[in-house]
Short mmCIF file of C-alpha atoms in Angstrom, two decimals:
data_model
loop_
_atom_site.label_atom_id
_atom_site.label_comp_id
_atom_site.label_asym_id
_atom_site.label_seq_id
_atom_site.Cartn_x
_atom_site.Cartn_y
_atom_site.Cartn_z
CA MET A 26 -12.79 3.60 12.50
CA ILE A 27 -9.23 4.91 12.91
CA HIS A 28 -7.24 4.64 16.14
CA SER A 29 -4.31 6.99 15.50
CA LYS A 30 -2.33 6.25 18.68
CA ASN A 31 -1.82 2.57 17.86
CA ARG A 32 -2.30 3.07 14.11
CA HIS A 33 -5.07 0.49 13.87
CA ILE A 34 -7.68 1.02 11.19
CA VAL A 35 -10.85 -1.05 11.25
CA THR A 36 -13.23 -1.31 8.30
CA GLU A 37 -16.27 -3.49 7.71
CA ARG A 38 -14.22 -6.60 6.83
CA LEU A 39 -10.62 -5.72 7.62
CA ILE A 40 -8.19 -4.62 10.31
CA LEU A 41 -5.01 -2.74 9.48
CA ARG A 42 -2.30 -3.01 12.12
CA PRO A 43 1.48 -2.73 12.30
CA PHE A 44 3.38 -5.85 11.28
CA VAL A 45 4.85 -8.33 13.78
CA LEU A 46 7.54 -10.94 13.02
CA GLU A 47 4.95 -13.71 13.18
CA ASP A 48 3.44 -12.28 9.97
CA ALA A 49 6.43 -13.46 7.89
CA PRO A 50 4.85 -16.70 6.56
CA SER A 51 1.78 -14.76 5.41
CA MET A 52 3.91 -12.02 3.85
CA PHE A 53 5.99 -14.62 2.04
CA LYS A 54 2.80 -15.98 0.46
CA TRP A 55 2.30 -12.80 -1.61
CA THR A 56 5.88 -11.54 -1.88
CA SER A 57 7.00 -14.82 -3.48
CA ASP A 58 4.14 -14.93 -6.00
CA ASP A 59 5.26 -13.90 -9.49
CA GLU A 60 1.85 -12.44 -10.37
CA VAL A 61 1.57 -10.37 -7.19
CA VAL A 62 5.06 -8.84 -7.41
CA ARG A 63 5.14 -8.49 -11.20
CA TYR A 64 4.88 -4.67 -11.15
CA LEU A 65 6.18 -3.95 -7.65
CA ARG A 66 9.41 -2.12 -6.86
CA PHE A 67 10.94 -4.77 -4.62
CA ALA A 68 12.42 -8.10 -5.63
CA LYS A 69 10.43 -11.27 -5.19
CA HIS A 70 11.19 -12.84 -1.80
CA GLN A 71 13.15 -16.07 -2.09
CA ASP A 72 12.37 -17.48 1.37
CA ILE A 73 10.51 -16.72 4.61
CA GLU A 74 13.74 -15.42 6.15
CA GLU A 75 13.70 -12.57 3.64
CA SER A 76 10.14 -11.67 4.67
CA LYS A 77 11.25 -11.78 8.34
CA ARG A 78 14.14 -9.42 7.55
CA ILE A 79 11.80 -6.91 5.88
CA ILE A 80 9.34 -6.99 8.77
CA ALA A 81 12.19 -6.65 11.29
CA LEU A 82 13.50 -3.68 9.33
CA TRP A 83 10.06 -2.04 9.33
CA ILE A 84 9.74 -2.59 13.10
CA GLU A 85 13.27 -1.33 13.79
CA ASN A 86 12.93 1.73 11.57
CA ASP A 87 9.35 2.56 12.54
CA ASN A 88 9.36 6.32 12.36
CA PHE A 89 5.71 7.30 12.39
CA PRO A 90 4.54 9.84 11.24
CA ILE A 91 7.16 9.70 8.44
CA THR A 92 6.26 6.14 7.42
CA SER A 93 3.52 3.71 8.30
CA ASN A 94 3.25 0.09 7.13
CA TRP A 95 0.21 -2.03 7.90
CA ALA A 96 -0.64 -5.70 7.72
CA ILE A 97 -4.05 -6.21 6.14
CA VAL A 98 -5.97 -8.68 8.31
CA LYS A 99 -9.33 -10.29 7.54
CA LYS A 100 -11.62 -9.77 10.54
CA GLU A 101 -13.38 -13.06 9.98
CA THR A 102 -10.27 -15.29 10.08
CA LEU A 103 -7.52 -12.96 11.45
CA GLU A 104 -5.44 -14.05 8.43
CA VAL A 105 -2.88 -11.55 7.13
CA ILE A 106 -3.62 -11.16 3.42
CA GLY A 107 -1.55 -8.18 2.31
CA SER A 108 0.20 -4.94 3.10
CA ILE A 109 -0.38 -1.26 2.58
CA GLY A 110 1.93 1.59 3.46
CA LEU A 111 2.32 5.35 3.43
CA VAL A 112 5.74 6.95 3.07
CA THR A 113 6.80 10.56 3.14
CA VAL A 114 8.23 11.69 -0.18
CA SER A 115 8.81 15.31 0.90
CA LEU A 116 8.38 16.74 4.40
CA ASN A 117 8.56 20.29 3.09
CA ASP A 118 5.84 19.71 0.51
CA GLN A 119 3.79 17.48 2.84
CA ARG A 120 3.75 14.87 0.08
CA GLY A 121 3.37 11.15 0.61
CA GLU A 122 2.99 8.02 -1.46
CA VAL A 123 0.80 4.98 -0.88
CA GLY A 124 1.57 1.45 -2.06
CA TYR A 125 -0.13 -1.89 -1.53
CA ALA A 126 -0.05 -5.61 -2.27
CA LEU A 127 -2.57 -8.37 -1.70
CA THR A 128 -2.24 -12.14 -1.82
CA ARG A 129 -3.63 -13.38 -5.13
CA SER A 130 -6.36 -15.59 -3.62
CA GLU A 131 -7.94 -12.39 -2.22
CA TRP A 132 -7.96 -10.39 -5.46
CA ASN A 133 -11.26 -9.07 -6.86
CA LYS A 134 -13.05 -9.06 -3.50
CA GLY A 135 -12.97 -5.29 -3.05
CA TYR A 136 -10.55 -5.31 -0.11
CA MET A 137 -8.18 -2.65 -1.45
CA SER A 138 -11.08 -0.44 -2.50
CA GLU A 139 -12.44 -0.80 1.02
CA ILE A 140 -9.25 0.19 2.85
CA LEU A 141 -7.58 2.75 0.61
CA PRO A 142 -9.98 5.60 1.56
CA TYR A 143 -9.23 4.93 5.24
CA VAL A 144 -5.47 4.95 4.64
CA LEU A 145 -5.69 8.20 2.67
CA SER A 146 -7.78 9.78 5.44
CA PHE A 147 -5.23 8.55 8.00
CA GLY A 148 -2.42 10.14 5.99
CA PHE A 149 -4.16 13.50 5.88
CA ASP A 150 -5.27 13.49 9.53
CA ASN A 151 -2.32 11.80 11.24
CA MET A 152 0.72 12.15 8.99
CA ASN A 153 0.15 15.77 7.97
CA PHE A 154 0.10 15.09 4.23
CA HIS A 155 -1.40 17.62 1.88
CA ARG A 156 -0.86 15.42 -1.18
CA ILE A 157 -0.79 11.61 -1.43
CA GLU A 158 0.28 10.01 -4.69
CA ALA A 159 -0.04 6.51 -6.09
CA THR A 160 1.19 5.10 -9.37
CA HIS A 161 0.47 1.95 -11.30
CA SER A 162 1.98 0.35 -14.35
CA VAL A 163 -0.07 0.84 -17.50
CA HIS A 164 -0.24 -2.98 -17.55
CA ASN A 165 -1.80 -3.16 -14.06
CA LEU A 166 -5.26 -1.73 -14.70
CA ALA A 167 -6.78 -3.30 -11.58
CA SER A 168 -4.59 -1.13 -9.36
CA GLY A 169 -5.76 1.96 -11.23
CA LYS A 170 -9.39 0.97 -10.65
CA VAL A 171 -8.69 0.80 -6.90
CA MET A 172 -7.27 4.33 -7.01
CA GLN A 173 -10.27 5.60 -8.96
CA LYS A 174 -12.75 3.99 -6.55
CA ALA A 175 -10.90 5.72 -3.68
CA GLN A 176 -11.63 9.07 -5.39
CA MET A 177 -8.02 9.68 -6.35
CA GLU A 178 -7.65 11.87 -9.42
CA ARG A 179 -5.57 10.99 -12.45
CA GLU A 180 -3.11 13.84 -12.64
CA CYS A 181 -1.32 13.58 -15.97
CA SER A 182 -0.78 11.58 -19.10
CA ILE A 183 1.31 8.44 -19.03
CA LEU A 184 4.69 8.87 -17.37
CA ARG A 185 7.34 7.12 -19.45
CA HIS A 186 9.60 4.76 -17.49
CA TYR A 187 8.41 6.37 -14.24
CA TYR A 188 9.52 3.58 -11.93
CA LYS A 189 11.48 0.36 -12.05
CA SER A 190 9.92 -2.95 -11.14
CA ASN A 191 12.53 -5.48 -10.04
CA GLN A 192 10.60 -8.14 -11.94
CA SER A 193 9.44 -6.30 -15.09
CA GLY A 194 11.95 -3.48 -15.59
CA PHE A 195 11.09 0.16 -16.18
CA GLN A 196 7.36 0.81 -16.26
CA ASP A 197 5.29 3.40 -18.04
CA SER A 198 2.90 4.54 -15.32
CA VAL A 199 -0.21 6.46 -14.47
CA LEU A 200 -0.12 8.91 -11.54
CA TYR A 201 -3.11 9.37 -9.23
CA VAL A 202 -3.34 11.89 -6.40
CA ALA A 203 -5.55 12.95 -3.51
CA PHE A 204 -5.38 16.31 -1.71
CA SER A 205 -6.17 17.09 1.92
CA ASP A 206 -8.27 20.13 1.06
CA THR A 207 -10.58 18.36 -1.40
CA TYR A 208 -10.64 14.68 -0.36
CA ASN A 209 -13.88 13.34 1.16
CA LYS A 210 -12.41 11.64 4.21
CA VAL A 211 -14.05 8.63 5.85
#
Protein backbone atom coordinates (compact mmCIF):
# COMPACT_ATOMS: atom_id res chain seq x y z
CA MET A 1 0.00 0.00 0.00
CA ILE A 2 1.39 3.40 -1.00
CA HIS A 3 0.23 6.69 0.52
CA SER A 4 1.71 9.27 -1.86
CA LYS A 5 0.73 12.41 0.08
CA ASN A 6 2.77 11.52 3.16
CA ARG A 7 5.13 9.22 1.24
CA HIS A 8 4.48 6.25 3.49
CA ILE A 9 4.79 2.81 1.93
CA VAL A 10 3.51 -0.21 3.82
CA THR A 11 4.40 -3.78 2.90
CA GLU A 12 3.72 -7.07 4.64
CA ARG A 13 6.54 -6.63 7.19
CA LEU A 14 7.80 -3.08 6.73
CA ILE A 15 6.87 0.59 6.79
CA LEU A 16 8.79 3.16 4.77
CA ARG A 17 8.49 6.71 6.07
CA PRO A 18 10.49 9.93 5.93
CA PHE A 19 13.33 10.18 8.43
CA VAL A 20 13.09 12.13 11.70
CA LEU A 21 16.04 13.28 13.85
CA GLU A 22 15.25 10.61 16.43
CA ASP A 23 16.32 8.00 13.85
CA ALA A 24 19.99 9.02 14.17
CA PRO A 25 21.06 6.26 16.62
CA SER A 26 19.52 3.61 14.35
CA MET A 27 21.10 5.15 11.25
CA PHE A 28 24.47 5.24 12.96
CA LYS A 29 24.20 1.49 13.56
CA TRP A 30 24.47 0.72 9.83
CA THR A 31 26.40 3.77 8.60
CA SER A 32 29.26 3.04 11.02
CA ASP A 33 29.50 -0.66 10.11
CA ASP A 34 32.45 -1.39 7.82
CA GLU A 35 30.65 -4.28 6.10
CA VAL A 36 27.47 -2.30 5.41
CA VAL A 37 29.22 0.77 3.96
CA ARG A 38 31.99 -1.13 2.18
CA TYR A 39 30.63 -0.40 -1.33
CA LEU A 40 28.56 2.70 -0.62
CA ARG A 41 29.31 6.17 -1.97
CA PHE A 42 29.34 7.99 1.36
CA ALA A 43 31.99 7.85 4.06
CA LYS A 44 31.46 5.73 7.12
CA HIS A 45 29.86 7.79 9.89
CA GLN A 46 32.22 8.47 12.78
CA ASP A 47 29.60 9.36 15.41
CA ILE A 48 25.86 9.78 15.95
CA GLU A 49 26.20 13.53 15.38
CA GLU A 50 27.18 12.82 11.79
CA SER A 51 24.04 10.71 11.32
CA LYS A 52 21.98 13.56 12.85
CA ARG A 53 23.54 16.03 10.40
CA ILE A 54 22.65 13.83 7.41
CA ILE A 55 19.06 13.38 8.58
CA ALA A 56 18.75 17.12 9.28
CA LEU A 57 20.08 17.83 5.79
CA TRP A 58 17.55 15.43 4.25
CA ILE A 59 14.71 17.07 6.20
CA GLU A 60 15.88 20.60 5.36
CA ASN A 61 16.40 19.85 1.67
CA ASP A 62 13.32 17.68 1.24
CA ASN A 63 12.31 18.48 -2.30
CA PHE A 64 9.83 15.78 -3.23
CA PRO A 65 9.23 14.81 -6.04
CA ILE A 66 12.91 15.39 -6.96
CA THR A 67 14.23 13.27 -4.09
CA SER A 68 12.71 10.95 -1.53
CA ASN A 69 14.53 9.25 1.35
CA TRP A 70 12.82 6.70 3.56
CA ALA A 71 13.59 5.05 6.86
CA ILE A 72 12.92 1.31 6.68
CA VAL A 73 10.93 0.35 9.78
CA LYS A 74 10.02 -3.16 10.92
CA LYS A 75 6.26 -3.27 11.58
CA GLU A 76 6.66 -5.78 14.38
CA THR A 77 9.10 -3.74 16.51
CA LEU A 78 8.98 -0.22 14.92
CA GLU A 79 12.79 -0.43 14.78
CA VAL A 80 14.51 1.54 12.00
CA ILE A 81 16.72 -0.97 10.20
CA GLY A 82 17.86 0.81 7.04
CA SER A 83 17.30 3.41 4.38
CA ILE A 84 16.22 3.54 0.78
CA GLY A 85 16.05 6.56 -1.48
CA LEU A 86 15.14 7.74 -4.95
CA VAL A 87 16.93 10.70 -6.52
CA THR A 88 16.40 12.45 -9.81
CA VAL A 89 19.37 12.08 -12.13
CA SER A 90 17.79 13.99 -15.03
CA LEU A 91 14.49 15.87 -15.00
CA ASN A 92 14.47 16.15 -18.78
CA ASP A 93 14.99 12.42 -19.28
CA GLN A 94 12.72 11.49 -16.34
CA ARG A 95 15.56 9.36 -15.01
CA GLY A 96 16.09 8.45 -11.37
CA GLU A 97 18.37 6.29 -9.29
CA VAL A 98 17.58 4.11 -6.30
CA GLY A 99 20.01 3.26 -3.50
CA TYR A 100 19.64 1.38 -0.23
CA ALA A 101 21.38 0.17 2.92
CA LEU A 102 20.32 -2.22 5.65
CA THR A 103 21.76 -2.90 9.08
CA ARG A 104 23.80 -6.11 8.93
CA SER A 105 21.74 -8.03 11.52
CA GLU A 106 18.78 -7.80 9.10
CA TRP A 107 20.58 -9.08 5.99
CA ASN A 108 19.28 -12.18 4.20
CA LYS A 109 15.71 -11.83 5.47
CA GLY A 110 14.26 -10.62 2.17
CA TYR A 111 13.50 -7.09 3.35
CA MET A 112 15.08 -5.26 0.41
CA SER A 113 13.48 -7.65 -2.07
CA GLU A 114 10.15 -6.94 -0.39
CA ILE A 115 10.36 -3.14 -0.55
CA LEU A 116 12.23 -2.39 -3.77
CA PRO A 117 9.23 -3.15 -6.05
CA TYR A 118 7.13 -0.71 -3.99
CA VAL A 119 9.78 2.00 -4.21
CA LEU A 120 10.13 1.54 -7.96
CA SER A 121 6.34 1.71 -8.37
CA PHE A 122 6.30 4.86 -6.21
CA GLY A 123 8.97 6.43 -8.43
CA PHE A 124 7.00 5.75 -11.58
CA ASP A 125 3.62 6.82 -10.18
CA ASN A 126 4.59 9.73 -7.92
CA MET A 127 7.95 11.06 -9.08
CA ASN A 128 7.27 10.90 -12.82
CA PHE A 129 10.25 8.69 -13.64
CA HIS A 130 10.35 6.81 -16.90
CA ARG A 131 13.63 5.08 -16.06
CA ILE A 132 15.03 4.10 -12.64
CA GLU A 133 18.58 2.83 -12.42
CA ALA A 134 20.52 0.99 -9.74
CA THR A 135 24.13 -0.12 -9.69
CA HIS A 136 26.12 -2.48 -7.55
CA SER A 137 29.78 -3.28 -7.24
CA VAL A 138 30.79 -6.52 -8.93
CA HIS A 139 31.89 -7.59 -5.43
CA ASN A 140 28.41 -7.01 -3.93
CA LEU A 141 26.42 -9.81 -5.54
CA ALA A 142 23.68 -9.74 -2.90
CA SER A 143 22.64 -6.26 -4.01
CA GLY A 144 22.40 -7.48 -7.60
CA LYS A 145 20.14 -10.34 -6.51
CA VAL A 146 17.79 -7.80 -4.89
CA MET A 147 17.63 -5.87 -8.16
CA GLN A 148 16.93 -9.05 -10.13
CA LYS A 149 14.16 -10.13 -7.74
CA ALA A 150 12.58 -6.68 -8.20
CA GLN A 151 12.40 -7.41 -11.96
CA MET A 152 15.05 -4.85 -12.85
CA GLU A 153 16.89 -5.68 -16.06
CA ARG A 154 20.65 -5.85 -16.39
CA GLU A 155 21.36 -3.28 -19.07
CA CYS A 156 24.99 -3.69 -20.10
CA SER A 157 28.26 -5.42 -19.46
CA ILE A 158 30.41 -4.43 -16.51
CA LEU A 159 31.02 -0.70 -16.22
CA ARG A 160 34.67 -0.09 -15.39
CA HIS A 161 35.26 2.23 -12.42
CA TYR A 162 31.63 3.40 -12.66
CA TYR A 163 31.41 4.88 -9.18
CA LYS A 164 33.65 5.64 -6.24
CA SER A 165 33.06 4.08 -2.86
CA ASN A 166 34.56 6.19 -0.07
CA GLN A 167 35.65 2.97 1.63
CA SER A 168 36.76 0.78 -1.30
CA GLY A 169 37.75 3.20 -4.06
CA PHE A 170 36.56 3.05 -7.66
CA GLN A 171 34.23 0.15 -8.34
CA ASP A 172 33.55 -1.87 -11.43
CA SER A 173 29.77 -2.07 -11.46
CA VAL A 174 26.71 -3.67 -12.94
CA LEU A 175 23.82 -1.45 -14.06
CA TYR A 176 20.19 -2.50 -13.63
CA VAL A 177 17.16 -0.57 -14.85
CA ALA A 178 13.37 -0.56 -14.73
CA PHE A 179 11.09 1.35 -17.13
CA SER A 180 7.67 2.85 -16.46
CA ASP A 181 6.14 1.41 -19.62
CA THR A 182 7.17 -2.20 -18.96
CA TYR A 183 7.49 -2.56 -15.17
CA ASN A 184 4.86 -4.68 -13.39
CA LYS A 185 3.96 -2.26 -10.61
CA VAL A 186 2.70 -3.41 -7.23
